[in-house]
Coordinates of C-alpha atoms in Angstrom, one line a residue:
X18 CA -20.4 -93.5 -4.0
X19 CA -18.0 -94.1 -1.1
X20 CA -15.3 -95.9 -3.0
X21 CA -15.5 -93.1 -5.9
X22 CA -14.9 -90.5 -3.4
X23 CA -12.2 -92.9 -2.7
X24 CA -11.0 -92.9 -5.3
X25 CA -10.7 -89.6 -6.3
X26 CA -9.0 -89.2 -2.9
X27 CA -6.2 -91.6 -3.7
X28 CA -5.6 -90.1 -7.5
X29 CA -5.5 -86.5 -5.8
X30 CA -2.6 -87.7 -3.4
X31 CA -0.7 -89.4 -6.0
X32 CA -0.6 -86.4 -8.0
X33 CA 0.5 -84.3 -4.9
X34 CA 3.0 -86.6 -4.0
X35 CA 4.4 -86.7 -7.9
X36 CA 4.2 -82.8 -7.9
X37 CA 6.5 -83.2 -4.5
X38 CA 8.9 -84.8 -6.2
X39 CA 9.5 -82.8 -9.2
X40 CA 12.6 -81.4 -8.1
X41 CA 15.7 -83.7 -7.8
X42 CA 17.4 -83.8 -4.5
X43 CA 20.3 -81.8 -5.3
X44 CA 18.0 -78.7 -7.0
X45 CA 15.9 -79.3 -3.5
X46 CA 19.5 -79.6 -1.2
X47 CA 20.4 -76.1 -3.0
X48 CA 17.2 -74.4 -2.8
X49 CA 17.2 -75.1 1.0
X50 CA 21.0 -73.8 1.4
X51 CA 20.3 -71.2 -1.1
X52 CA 17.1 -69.5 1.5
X53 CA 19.7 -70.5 4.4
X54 CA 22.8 -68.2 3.3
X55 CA 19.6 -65.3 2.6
X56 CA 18.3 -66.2 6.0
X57 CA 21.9 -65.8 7.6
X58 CA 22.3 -62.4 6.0
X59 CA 19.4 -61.2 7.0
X60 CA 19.7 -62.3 10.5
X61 CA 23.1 -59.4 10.6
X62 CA 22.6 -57.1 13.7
X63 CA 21.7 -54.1 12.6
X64 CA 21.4 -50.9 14.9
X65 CA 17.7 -49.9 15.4
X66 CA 18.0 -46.5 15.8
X67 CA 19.8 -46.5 12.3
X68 CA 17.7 -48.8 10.3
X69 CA 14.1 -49.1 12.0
X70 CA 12.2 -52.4 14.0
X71 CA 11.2 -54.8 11.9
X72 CA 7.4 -54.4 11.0
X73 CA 4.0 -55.8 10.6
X74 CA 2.7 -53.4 8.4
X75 CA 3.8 -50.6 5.3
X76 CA 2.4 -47.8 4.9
X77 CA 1.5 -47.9 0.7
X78 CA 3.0 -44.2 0.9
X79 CA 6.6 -45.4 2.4
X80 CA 7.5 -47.5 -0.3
X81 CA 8.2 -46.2 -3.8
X82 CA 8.8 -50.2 -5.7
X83 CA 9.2 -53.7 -4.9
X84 CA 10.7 -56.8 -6.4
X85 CA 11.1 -60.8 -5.8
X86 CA 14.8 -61.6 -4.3
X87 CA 14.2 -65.7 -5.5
X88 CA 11.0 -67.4 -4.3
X89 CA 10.7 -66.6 -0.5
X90 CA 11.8 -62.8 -0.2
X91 CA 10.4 -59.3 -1.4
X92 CA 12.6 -56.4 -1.4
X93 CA 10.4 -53.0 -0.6
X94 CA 12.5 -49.3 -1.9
X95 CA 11.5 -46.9 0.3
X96 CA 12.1 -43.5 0.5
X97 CA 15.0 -41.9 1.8
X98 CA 16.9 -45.2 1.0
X99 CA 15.1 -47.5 3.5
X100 CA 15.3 -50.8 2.4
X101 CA 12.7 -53.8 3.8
X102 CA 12.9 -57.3 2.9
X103 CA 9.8 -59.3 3.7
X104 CA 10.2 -62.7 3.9
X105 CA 7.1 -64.5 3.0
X106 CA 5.1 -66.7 5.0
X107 CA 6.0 -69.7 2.5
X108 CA 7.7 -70.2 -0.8
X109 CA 6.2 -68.6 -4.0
X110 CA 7.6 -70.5 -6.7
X111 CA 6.7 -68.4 -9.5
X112 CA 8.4 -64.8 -8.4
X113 CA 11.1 -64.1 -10.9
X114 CA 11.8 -61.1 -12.8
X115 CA 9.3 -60.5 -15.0
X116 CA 6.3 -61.0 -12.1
X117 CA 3.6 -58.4 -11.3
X118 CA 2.4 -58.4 -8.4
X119 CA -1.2 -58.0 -7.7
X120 CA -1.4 -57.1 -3.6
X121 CA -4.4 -57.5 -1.8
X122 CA -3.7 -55.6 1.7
X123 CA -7.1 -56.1 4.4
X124 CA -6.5 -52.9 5.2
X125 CA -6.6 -49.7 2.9
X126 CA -3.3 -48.1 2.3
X127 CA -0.9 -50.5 4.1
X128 CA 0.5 -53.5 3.4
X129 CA 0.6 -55.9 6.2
X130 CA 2.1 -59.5 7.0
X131 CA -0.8 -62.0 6.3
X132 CA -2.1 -59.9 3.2
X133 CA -1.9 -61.8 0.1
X134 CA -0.5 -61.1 -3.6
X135 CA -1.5 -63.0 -7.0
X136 CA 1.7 -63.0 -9.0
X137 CA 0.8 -63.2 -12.6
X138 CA 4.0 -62.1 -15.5
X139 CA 5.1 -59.0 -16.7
X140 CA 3.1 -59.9 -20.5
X141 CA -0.5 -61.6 -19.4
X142 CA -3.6 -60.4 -18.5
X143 CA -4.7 -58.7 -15.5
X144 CA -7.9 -61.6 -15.7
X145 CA -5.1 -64.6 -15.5
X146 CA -4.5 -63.3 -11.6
X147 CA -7.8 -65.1 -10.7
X148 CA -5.6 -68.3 -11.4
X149 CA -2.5 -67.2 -10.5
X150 CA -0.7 -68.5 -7.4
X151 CA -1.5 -66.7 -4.2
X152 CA 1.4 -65.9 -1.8
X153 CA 1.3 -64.2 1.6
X154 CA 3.4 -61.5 2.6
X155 CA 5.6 -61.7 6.3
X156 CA 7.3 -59.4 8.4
X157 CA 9.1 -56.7 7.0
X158 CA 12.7 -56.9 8.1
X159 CA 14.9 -53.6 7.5
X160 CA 18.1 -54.0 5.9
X161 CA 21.1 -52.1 4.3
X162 CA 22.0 -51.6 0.8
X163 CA 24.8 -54.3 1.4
X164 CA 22.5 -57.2 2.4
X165 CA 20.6 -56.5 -0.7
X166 CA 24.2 -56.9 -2.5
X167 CA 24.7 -60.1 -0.7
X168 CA 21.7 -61.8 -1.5
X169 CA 21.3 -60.3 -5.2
X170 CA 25.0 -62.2 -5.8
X171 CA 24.2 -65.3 -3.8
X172 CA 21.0 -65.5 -6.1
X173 CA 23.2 -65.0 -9.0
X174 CA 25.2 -67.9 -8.1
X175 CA 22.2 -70.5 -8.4

């Protein structure tokens, strides 16, 4: 029994290891410089008393929509204009356009970093979430409509 558990052990890694390596280096190299320029834009100083602190939590009342920005960012539209990016605790390499995002907040009516989503597309059913990938949300970081711009053309460059 030990040397099937083994086994299975071994054949589990491999595949791990072969999923790893499903990317070439260069789609990898440009991924990582890709979250880097997003990363430097977001990083912009921004006056507080203008735009807010970044924040744990969202109320489910402050935000009006929300959308993937690639596979490691979520733009939240606020009222008023306000504008959070949440960068998410890791990648979550199926966000694209046509995702739907089932949120799972602990806490009723608020959105929090930690709290989970199931991202399952825009034409499957509501039962495939069970299966879907889970990601986990981050901080929310406020930005300005012209960060948004940035990073919607640097994503368009890809």
């Amino acid at each position: 029994m030990h040397a099937r558990g083994l086994a299975v052990c071994t054949i589990i890694a491999s595949l791990l290891t072969a999923a790893g390596c499903a990317t070439s280096p260069e789609d990898e190299a440009r991924r990582k410089e890709m979250e880097a320029d997003i990363d430097e834009i977001l990083a912009y100083e921004l006056d507080p008393a203008e735009v807010g602190e970044p924040r744990e939590c969202l109320s489910e009342i402050e935000f009006r929509s929300h959308r993937a920005l690639g596979n490691r960012h979520l733009l939240f539209e606020g009222k008023r204009g306000k504008l959070w990016v949440n960068v998410l605790r890791g990648r979550c390499t199926s966000l694209n356009d046509d995702s739907v995002f089932i949120m799972k907040p602990r806490l009723s009516g608020r959105l929090c970093e930690f709290d989970s989503f199931n991202v399952v597309y825009r034409f499957e059913s509501l039962s495939d979430a069970r299966s879907a990938p889970i990601c986990v949300l981050g901080e929310f970081k406020p930005v300005i409509e012209a960060q948004v711009k940035e990073i919607e053309d640097r994503l368009e460059m890809r």
